[in-house]
C-alpha atoms as a PDB file:
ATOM      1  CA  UNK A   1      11.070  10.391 -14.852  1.00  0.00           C
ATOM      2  CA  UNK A   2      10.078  10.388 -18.487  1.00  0.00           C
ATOM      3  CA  UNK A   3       7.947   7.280 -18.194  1.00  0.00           C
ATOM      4  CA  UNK A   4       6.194   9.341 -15.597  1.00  0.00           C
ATOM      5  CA  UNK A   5       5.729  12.470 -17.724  1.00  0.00           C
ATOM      6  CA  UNK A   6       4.852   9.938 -20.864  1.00  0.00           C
ATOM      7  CA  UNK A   7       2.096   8.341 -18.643  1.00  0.00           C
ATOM      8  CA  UNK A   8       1.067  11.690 -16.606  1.00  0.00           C
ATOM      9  CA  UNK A   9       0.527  13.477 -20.004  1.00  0.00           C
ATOM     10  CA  UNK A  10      -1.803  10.079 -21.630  1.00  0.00           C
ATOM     11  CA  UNK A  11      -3.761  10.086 -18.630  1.00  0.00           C
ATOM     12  CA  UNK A  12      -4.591  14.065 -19.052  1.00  0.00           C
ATOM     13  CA  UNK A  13      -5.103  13.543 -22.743  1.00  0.00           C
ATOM     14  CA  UNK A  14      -7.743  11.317 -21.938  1.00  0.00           C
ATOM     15  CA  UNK A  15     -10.838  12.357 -22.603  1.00  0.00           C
ATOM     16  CA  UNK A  16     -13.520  13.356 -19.583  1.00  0.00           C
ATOM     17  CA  UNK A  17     -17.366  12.853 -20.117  1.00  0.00           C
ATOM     18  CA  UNK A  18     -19.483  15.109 -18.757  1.00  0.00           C
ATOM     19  CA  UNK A  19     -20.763  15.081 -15.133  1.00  0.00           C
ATOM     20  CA  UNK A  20     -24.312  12.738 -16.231  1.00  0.00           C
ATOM     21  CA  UNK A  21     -22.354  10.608 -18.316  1.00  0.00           C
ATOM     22  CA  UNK A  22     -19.655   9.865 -15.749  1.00  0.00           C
ATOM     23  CA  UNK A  23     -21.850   8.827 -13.571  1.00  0.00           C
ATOM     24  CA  UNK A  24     -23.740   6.644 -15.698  1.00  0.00           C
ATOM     25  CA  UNK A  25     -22.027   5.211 -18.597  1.00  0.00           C
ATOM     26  CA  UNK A  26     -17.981   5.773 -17.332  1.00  0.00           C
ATOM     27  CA  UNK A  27     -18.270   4.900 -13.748  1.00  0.00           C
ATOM     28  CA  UNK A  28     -16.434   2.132 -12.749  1.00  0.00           C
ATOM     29  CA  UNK A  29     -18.267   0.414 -10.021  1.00  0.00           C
ATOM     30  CA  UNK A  30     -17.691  -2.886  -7.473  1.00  0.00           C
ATOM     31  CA  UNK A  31     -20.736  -5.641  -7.466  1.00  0.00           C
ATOM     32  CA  UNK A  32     -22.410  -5.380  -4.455  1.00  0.00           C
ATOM     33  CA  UNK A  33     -21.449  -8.908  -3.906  1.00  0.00           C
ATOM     34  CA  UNK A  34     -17.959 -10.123  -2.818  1.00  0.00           C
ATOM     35  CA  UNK A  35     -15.456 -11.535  -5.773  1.00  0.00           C
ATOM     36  CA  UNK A  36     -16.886 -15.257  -4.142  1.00  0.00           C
ATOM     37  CA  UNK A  37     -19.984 -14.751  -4.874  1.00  0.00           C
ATOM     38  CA  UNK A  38     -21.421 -13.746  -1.029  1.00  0.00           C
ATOM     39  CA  UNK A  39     -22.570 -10.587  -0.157  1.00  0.00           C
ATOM     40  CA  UNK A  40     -20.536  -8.278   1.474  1.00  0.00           C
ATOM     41  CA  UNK A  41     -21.405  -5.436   3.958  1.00  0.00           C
ATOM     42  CA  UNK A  42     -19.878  -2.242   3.365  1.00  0.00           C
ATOM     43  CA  UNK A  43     -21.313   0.361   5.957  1.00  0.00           C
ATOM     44  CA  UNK A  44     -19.591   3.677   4.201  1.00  0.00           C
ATOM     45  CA  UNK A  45     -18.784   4.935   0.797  1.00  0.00           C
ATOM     46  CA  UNK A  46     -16.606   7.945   1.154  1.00  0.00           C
ATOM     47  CA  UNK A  47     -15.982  10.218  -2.018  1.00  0.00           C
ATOM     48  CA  UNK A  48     -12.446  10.606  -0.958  1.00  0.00           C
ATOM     49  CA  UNK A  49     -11.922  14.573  -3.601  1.00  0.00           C
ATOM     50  CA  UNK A  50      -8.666  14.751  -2.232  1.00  0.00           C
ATOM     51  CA  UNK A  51      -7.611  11.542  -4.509  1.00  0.00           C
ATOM     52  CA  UNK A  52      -8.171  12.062  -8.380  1.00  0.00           C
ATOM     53  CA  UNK A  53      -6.450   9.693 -11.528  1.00  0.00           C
ATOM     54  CA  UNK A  54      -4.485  12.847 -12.385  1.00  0.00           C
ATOM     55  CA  UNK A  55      -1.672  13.787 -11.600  1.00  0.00           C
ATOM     56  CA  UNK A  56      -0.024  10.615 -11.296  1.00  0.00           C
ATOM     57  CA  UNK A  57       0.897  10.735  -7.901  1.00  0.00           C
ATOM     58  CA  UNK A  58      -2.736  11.724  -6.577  1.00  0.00           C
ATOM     59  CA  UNK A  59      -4.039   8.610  -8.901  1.00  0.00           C
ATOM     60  CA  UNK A  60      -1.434   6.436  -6.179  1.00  0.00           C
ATOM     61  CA  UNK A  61      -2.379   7.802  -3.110  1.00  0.00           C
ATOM     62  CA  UNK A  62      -5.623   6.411  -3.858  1.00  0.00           C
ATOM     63  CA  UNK A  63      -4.529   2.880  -4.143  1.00  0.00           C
ATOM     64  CA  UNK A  64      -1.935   3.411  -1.084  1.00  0.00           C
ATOM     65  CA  UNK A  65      -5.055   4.384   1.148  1.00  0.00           C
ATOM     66  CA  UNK A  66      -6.760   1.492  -0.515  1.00  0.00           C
ATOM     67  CA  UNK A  67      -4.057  -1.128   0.408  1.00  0.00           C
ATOM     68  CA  UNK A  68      -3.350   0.447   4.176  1.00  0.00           C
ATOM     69  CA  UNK A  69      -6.749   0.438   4.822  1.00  0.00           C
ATOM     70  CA  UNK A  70      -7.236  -3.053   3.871  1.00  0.00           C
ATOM     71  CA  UNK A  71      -3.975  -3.934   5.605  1.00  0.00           C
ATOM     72  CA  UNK A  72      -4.558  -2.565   8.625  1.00  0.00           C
ATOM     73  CA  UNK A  73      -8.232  -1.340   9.283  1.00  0.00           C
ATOM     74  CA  UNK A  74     -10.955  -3.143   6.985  1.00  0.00           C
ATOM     75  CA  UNK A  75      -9.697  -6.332   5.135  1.00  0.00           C
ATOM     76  CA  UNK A  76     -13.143  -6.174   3.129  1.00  0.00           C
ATOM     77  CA  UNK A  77     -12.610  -2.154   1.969  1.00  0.00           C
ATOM     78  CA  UNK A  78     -13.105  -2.101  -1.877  1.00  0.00           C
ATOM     79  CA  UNK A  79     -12.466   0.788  -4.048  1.00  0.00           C
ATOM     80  CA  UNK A  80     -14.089   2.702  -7.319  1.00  0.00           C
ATOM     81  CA  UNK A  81     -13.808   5.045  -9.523  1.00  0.00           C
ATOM     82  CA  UNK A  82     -16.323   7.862  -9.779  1.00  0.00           C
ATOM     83  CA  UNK A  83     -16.819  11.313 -11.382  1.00  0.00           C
ATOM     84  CA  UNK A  84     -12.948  11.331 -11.257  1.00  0.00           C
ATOM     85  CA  UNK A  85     -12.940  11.107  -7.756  1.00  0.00           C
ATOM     86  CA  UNK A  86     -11.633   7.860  -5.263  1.00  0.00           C
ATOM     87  CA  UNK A  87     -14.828   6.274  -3.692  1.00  0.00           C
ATOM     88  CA  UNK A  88     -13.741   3.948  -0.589  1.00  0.00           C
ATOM     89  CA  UNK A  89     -16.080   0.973   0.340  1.00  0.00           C
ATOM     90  CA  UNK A  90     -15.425   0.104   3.995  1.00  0.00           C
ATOM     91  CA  UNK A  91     -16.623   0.246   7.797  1.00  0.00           C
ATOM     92  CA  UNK A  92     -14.579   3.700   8.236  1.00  0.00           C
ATOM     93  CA  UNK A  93     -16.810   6.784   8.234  1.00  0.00           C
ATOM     94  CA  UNK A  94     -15.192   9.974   7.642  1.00  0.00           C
ATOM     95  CA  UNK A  95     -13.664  10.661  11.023  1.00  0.00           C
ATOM     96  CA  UNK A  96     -12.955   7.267  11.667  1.00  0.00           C
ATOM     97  CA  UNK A  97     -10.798   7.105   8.569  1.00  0.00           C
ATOM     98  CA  UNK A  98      -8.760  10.186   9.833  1.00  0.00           C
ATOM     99  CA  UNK A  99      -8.408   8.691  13.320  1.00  0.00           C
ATOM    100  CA  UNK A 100      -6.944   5.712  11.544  1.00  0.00           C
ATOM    101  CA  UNK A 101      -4.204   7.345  10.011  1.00  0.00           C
ATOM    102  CA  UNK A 102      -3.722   9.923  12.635  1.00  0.00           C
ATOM    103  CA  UNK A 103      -3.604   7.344  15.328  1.00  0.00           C
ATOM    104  CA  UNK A 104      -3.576   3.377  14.162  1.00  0.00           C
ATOM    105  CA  UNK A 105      -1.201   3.887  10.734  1.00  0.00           C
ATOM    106  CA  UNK A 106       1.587   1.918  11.086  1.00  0.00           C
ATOM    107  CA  UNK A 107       3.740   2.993   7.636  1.00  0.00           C
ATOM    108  CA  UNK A 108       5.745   0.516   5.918  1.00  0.00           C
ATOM    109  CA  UNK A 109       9.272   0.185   6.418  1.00  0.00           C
ATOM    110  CA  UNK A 110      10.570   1.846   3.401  1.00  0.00           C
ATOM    111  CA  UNK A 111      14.519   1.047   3.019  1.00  0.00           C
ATOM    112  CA  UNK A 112      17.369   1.160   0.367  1.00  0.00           C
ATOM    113  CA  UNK A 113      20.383   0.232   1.778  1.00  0.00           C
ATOM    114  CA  UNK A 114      22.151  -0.302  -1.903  1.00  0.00           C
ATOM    115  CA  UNK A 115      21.370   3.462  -2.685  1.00  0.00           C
ATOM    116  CA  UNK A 116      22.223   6.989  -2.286  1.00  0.00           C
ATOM    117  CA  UNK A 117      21.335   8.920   0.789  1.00  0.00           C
ATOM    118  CA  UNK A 118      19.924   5.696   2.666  1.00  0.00           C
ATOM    119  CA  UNK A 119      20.952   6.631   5.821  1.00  0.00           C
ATOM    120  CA  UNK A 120      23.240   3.450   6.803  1.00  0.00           C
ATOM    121  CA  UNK A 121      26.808   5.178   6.084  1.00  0.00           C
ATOM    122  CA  UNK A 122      29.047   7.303   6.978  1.00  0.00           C
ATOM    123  CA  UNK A 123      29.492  10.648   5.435  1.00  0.00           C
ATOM    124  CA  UNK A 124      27.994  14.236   5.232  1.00  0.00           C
ATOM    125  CA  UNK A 125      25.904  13.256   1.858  1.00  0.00           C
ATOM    126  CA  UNK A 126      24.345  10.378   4.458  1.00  0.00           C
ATOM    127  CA  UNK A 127      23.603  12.866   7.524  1.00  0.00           C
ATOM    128  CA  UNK A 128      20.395  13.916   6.913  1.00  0.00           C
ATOM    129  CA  UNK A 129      19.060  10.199   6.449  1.00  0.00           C
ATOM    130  CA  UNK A 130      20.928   8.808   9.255  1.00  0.00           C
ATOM    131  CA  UNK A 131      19.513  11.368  11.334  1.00  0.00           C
ATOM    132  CA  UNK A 132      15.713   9.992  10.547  1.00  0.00           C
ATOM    133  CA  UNK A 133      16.805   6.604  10.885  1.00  0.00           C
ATOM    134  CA  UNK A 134      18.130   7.209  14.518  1.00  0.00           C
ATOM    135  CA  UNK A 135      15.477   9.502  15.126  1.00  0.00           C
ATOM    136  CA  UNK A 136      12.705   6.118  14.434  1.00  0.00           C
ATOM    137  CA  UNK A 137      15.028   4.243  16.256  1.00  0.00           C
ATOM    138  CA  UNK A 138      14.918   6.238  19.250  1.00  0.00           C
ATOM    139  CA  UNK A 139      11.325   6.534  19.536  1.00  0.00           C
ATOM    140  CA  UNK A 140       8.738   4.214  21.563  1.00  0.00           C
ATOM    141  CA  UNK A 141       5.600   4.651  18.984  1.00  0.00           C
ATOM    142  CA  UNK A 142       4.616   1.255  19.003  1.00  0.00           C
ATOM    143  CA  UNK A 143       3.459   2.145  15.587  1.00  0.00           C
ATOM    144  CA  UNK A 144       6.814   2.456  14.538  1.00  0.00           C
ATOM    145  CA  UNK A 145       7.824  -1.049  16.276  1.00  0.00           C
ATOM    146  CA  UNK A 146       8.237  -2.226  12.614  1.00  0.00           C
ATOM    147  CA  UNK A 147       9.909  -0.050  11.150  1.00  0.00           C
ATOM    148  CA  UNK A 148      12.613   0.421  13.971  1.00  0.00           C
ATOM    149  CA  UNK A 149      13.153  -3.442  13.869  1.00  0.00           C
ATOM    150  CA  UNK A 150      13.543  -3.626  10.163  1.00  0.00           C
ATOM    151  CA  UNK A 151      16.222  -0.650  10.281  1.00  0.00           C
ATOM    152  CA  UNK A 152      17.980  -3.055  13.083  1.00  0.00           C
ATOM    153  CA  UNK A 153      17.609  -5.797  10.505  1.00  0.00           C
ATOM    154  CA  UNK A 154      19.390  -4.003   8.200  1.00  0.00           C
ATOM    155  CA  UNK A 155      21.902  -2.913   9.609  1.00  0.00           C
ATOM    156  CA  UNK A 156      22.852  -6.449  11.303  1.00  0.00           C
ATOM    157  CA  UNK A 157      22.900  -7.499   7.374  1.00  0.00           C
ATOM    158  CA  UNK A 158      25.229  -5.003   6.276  1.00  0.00           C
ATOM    159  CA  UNK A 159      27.468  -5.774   9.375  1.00  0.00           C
ATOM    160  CA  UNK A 160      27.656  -9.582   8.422  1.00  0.00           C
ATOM    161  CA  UNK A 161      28.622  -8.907   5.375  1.00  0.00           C
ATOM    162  CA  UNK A 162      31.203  -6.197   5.699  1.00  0.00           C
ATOM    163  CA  UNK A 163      29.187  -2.962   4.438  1.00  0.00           C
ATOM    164  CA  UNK A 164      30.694  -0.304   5.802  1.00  0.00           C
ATOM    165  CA  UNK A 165      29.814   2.523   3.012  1.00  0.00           C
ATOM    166  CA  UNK A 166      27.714   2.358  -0.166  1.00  0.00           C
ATOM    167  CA  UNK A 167      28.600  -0.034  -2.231  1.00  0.00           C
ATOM    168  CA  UNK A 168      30.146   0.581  -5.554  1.00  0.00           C
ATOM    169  CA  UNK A 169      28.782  -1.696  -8.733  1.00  0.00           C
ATOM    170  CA  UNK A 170      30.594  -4.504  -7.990  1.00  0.00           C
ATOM    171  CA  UNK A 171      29.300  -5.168  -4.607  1.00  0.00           C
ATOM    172  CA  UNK A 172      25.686  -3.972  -5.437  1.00  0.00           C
ATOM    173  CA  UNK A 173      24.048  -7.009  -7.218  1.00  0.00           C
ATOM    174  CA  UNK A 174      25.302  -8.878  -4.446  1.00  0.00           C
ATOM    175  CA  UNK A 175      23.685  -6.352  -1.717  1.00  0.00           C
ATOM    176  CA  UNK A 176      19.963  -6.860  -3.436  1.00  0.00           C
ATOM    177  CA  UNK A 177      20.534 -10.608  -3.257  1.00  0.00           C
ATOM    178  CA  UNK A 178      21.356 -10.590   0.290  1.00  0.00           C
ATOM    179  CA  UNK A 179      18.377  -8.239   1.231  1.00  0.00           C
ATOM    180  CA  UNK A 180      16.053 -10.575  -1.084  1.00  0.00           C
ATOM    181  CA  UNK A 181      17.271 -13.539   0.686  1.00  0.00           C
ATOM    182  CA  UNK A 182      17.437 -12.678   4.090  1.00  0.00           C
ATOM    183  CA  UNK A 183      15.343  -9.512   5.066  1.00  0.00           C
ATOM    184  CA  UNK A 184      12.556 -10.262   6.672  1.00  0.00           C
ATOM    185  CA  UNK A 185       9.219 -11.472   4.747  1.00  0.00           C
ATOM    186  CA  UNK A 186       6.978  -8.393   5.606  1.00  0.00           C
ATOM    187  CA  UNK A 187       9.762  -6.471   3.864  1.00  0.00           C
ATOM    188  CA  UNK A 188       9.462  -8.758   0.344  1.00  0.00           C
ATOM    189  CA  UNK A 189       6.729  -6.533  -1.277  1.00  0.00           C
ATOM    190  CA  UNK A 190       9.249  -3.359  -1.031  1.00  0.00           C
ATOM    191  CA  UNK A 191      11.969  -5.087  -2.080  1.00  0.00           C
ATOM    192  CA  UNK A 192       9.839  -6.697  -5.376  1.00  0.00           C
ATOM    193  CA  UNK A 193       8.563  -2.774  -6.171  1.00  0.00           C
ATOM    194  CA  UNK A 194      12.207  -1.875  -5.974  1.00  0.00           C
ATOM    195  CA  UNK A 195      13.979  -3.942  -8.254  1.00  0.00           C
ATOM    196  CA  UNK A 196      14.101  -7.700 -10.269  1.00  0.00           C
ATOM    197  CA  UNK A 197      16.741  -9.797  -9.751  1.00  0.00           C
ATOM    198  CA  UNK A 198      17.643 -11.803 -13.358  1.00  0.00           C
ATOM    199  CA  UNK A 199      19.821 -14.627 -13.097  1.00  0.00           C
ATOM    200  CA  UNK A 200      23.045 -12.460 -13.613  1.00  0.00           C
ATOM    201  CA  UNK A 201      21.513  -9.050 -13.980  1.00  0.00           C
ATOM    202  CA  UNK A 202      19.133  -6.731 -12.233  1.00  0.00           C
ATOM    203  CA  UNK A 203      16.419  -4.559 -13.220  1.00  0.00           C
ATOM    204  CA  UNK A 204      15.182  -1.628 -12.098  1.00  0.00           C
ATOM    205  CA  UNK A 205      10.959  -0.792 -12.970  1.00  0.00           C
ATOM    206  CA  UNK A 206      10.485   2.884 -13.955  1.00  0.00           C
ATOM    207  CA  UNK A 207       8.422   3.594 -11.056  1.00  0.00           C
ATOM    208  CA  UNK A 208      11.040   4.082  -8.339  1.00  0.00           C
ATOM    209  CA  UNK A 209      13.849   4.903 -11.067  1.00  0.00           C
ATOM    210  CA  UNK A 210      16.934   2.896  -9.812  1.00  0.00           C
ATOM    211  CA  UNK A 211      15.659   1.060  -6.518  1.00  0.00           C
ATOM    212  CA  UNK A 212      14.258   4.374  -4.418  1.00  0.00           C
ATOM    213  CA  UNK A 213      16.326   6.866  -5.902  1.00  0.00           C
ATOM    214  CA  UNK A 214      16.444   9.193  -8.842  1.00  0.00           C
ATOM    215  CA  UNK A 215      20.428  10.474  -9.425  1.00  0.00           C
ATOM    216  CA  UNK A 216      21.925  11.428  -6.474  1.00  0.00           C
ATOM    217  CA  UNK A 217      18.453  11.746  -4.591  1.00  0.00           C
ATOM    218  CA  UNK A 218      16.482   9.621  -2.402  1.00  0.00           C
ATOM    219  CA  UNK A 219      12.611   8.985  -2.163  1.00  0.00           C
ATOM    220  CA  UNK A 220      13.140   7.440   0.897  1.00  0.00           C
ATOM    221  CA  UNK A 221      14.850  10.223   2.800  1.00  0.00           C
ATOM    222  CA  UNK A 222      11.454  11.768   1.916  1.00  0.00           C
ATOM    223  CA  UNK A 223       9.344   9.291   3.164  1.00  0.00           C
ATOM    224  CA  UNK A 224      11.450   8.932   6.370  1.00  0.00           C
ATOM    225  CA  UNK A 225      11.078  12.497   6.568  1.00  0.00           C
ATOM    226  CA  UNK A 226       7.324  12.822   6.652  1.00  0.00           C
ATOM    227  CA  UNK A 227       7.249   9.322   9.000  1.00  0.00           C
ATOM    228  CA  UNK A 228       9.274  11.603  11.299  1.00  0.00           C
ATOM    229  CA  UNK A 229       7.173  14.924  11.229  1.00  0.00           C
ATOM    230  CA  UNK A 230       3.486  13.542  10.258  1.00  0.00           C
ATOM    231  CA  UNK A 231       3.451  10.601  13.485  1.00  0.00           C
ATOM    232  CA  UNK A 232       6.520  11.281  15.336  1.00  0.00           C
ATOM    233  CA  UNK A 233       6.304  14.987  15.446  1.00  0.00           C
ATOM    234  CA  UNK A 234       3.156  15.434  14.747  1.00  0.00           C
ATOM    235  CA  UNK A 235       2.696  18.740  12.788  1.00  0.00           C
ATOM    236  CA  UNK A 236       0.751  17.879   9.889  1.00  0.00           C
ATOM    237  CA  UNK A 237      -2.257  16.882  11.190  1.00  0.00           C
ATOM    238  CA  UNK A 238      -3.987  19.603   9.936  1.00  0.00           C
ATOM    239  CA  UNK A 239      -3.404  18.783   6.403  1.00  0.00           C
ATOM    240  CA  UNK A 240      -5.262  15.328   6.121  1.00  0.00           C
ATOM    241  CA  UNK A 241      -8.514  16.532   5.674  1.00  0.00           C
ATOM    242  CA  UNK A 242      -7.247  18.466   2.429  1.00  0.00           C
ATOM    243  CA  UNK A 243      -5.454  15.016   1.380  1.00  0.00           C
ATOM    244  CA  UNK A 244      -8.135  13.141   1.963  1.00  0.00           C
ATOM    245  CA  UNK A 245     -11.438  15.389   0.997  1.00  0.00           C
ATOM    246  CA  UNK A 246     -10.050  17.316  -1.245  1.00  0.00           C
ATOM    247  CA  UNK A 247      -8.744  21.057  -2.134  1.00  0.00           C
ATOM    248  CA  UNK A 248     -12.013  22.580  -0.881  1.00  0.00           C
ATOM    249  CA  UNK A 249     -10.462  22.160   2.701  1.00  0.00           C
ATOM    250  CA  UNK A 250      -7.326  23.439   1.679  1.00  0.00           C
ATOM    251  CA  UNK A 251      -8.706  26.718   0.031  1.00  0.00           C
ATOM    252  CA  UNK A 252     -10.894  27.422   3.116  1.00  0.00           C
ATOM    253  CA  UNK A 253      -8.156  26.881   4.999  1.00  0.00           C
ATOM    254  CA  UNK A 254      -6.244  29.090   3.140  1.00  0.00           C
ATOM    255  CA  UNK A 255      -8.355  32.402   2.593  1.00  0.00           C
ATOM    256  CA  UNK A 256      -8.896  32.515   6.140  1.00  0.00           C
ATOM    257  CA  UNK A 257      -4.827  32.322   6.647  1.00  0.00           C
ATOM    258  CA  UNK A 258      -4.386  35.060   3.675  1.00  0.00           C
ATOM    259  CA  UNK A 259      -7.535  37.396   5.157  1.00  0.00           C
ATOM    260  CA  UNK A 260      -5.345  37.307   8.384  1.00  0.00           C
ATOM    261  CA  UNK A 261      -2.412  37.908   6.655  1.00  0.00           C
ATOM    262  CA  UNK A 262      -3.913  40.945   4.713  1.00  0.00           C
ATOM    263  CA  UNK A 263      -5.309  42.163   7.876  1.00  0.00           C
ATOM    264  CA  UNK A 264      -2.029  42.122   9.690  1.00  0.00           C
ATOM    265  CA  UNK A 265      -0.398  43.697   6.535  1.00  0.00           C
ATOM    266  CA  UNK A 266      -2.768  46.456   6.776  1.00  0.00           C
ATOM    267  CA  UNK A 267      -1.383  47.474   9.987  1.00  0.00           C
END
């Protein structure tokens, strides 16, 4: 976490030009060709306000929608920088790029079987992770076809090779190894943002603390948690369009909800 803060706090100290000179002189812009050299069509640039370089976290939900998008919807989306805002290149208009994650989003497997709070153990510190993990399991979302087959996959892995609870130090190295070696491919680009593997060591990048967890916590029993309630469960729609577009949703949103509240307060 003090990487984080370190980089949070540079990126604040940074100094903003004004509105004119942002869009001018600072912008950072894509050539309206493609990197080859041939043009590329781009029907849509959407100022996405809900996705600004600070704080850190709003900086990488830009490049997450970036990469998912590309992934999944548009392999020829770009990206920019503008007026301290995300700009996304790509075929999606507004409402198309909400259908897309409300309905065609198929989120990435995101598991940590060598950590705290993974879900794959026994235990009452594991319940509430092996409670989402079952819950994906037991659902027919065939956007969730991945993910349910990669929690099978890991748990035939920790079966072969006698996991039965979380393993201690001496068993961990060798639990990375395994899942580097034999999980499947699509799962490779987690696994690489997790951890490095030395050739008697392993390391750990700042970003994700150690592997997906920070102490006794667990990013991914977050991120299970939302893949349960935002396309299982469904009861965060409503929120997108601030995540997307940008607080001014939110705060309209909002000071209708509190004029309701003051209303009912006044009787």
């Amino acid at each position: 976490m003090i990487e984080l803060e370190q980089t949070a706090k540079y990126l604040a100290a940074v100094p903003r030009a004004s509105t004119t000179e942002a869009s001018t002189s600072r912008s950072v812009n894509e050539p309206s060709s493609g990197y080859d050299g041939i043009s590329v069509s781009r029907e849509h640039s959407l100022v996405l306000s809900g996705c600004t370089p600070v704080p850190l976290a709003s900086y990488l939900k830009a490049l997450g929608i970036l990469r998912l998008v590309v992934e999944q919807a548009d392999p020829e989306a770009r990206g920019c920088w503008q007026n301290e805002q995300f700009v996304l290149e790509s075929r999606l208009d507004a409402e198309e790029l909400k259908r897309f994650f409300l309905e065609e989003y198929r989120p990435t497997p995101l598991l940590a079987p060598w950590g705290a709070r993974s879900g794959f153990y026994p235990g009452s510190a594991e319940s509430g992770a092996r409670k989402i993990l079952e819950t994906i399991e037991a659902t027919e979302d065939a956007r969730l076809e991945f993910f349910r087959q990669s929690i099978q996959d890991v748990r035939a892995l920790l079966k072969r090779y006698g996991f039965s609870e979380k393993p201690g130090d001496d068993r961990k190295l060798e639990l990375l190894r395994l899942c580097r070696a034999e999980l499947p491919e699509e799962l490779v680009q987690w696994l690489d943002a997790c951890y490095t593997l030395t050739a008697d060591w392993r390391r750990f990048p700042p970003l994700l603390e150690t592997g997906g967890n920070e102490g006794s916590g667990s990013y991914l029993f977050g991120f299970g948690q939302m893949v349960v309630d935002c396309l299982h469960k469904r009861v965060h729609d409503t929120a997108l369009d601030a995540a997307l577009l940008g607080a001014s949703v939110l705060i309209h949103k909002c000071s209708r909800y509190a004029t309701r509240v003051s209303l009912a307060s006044a009787h």
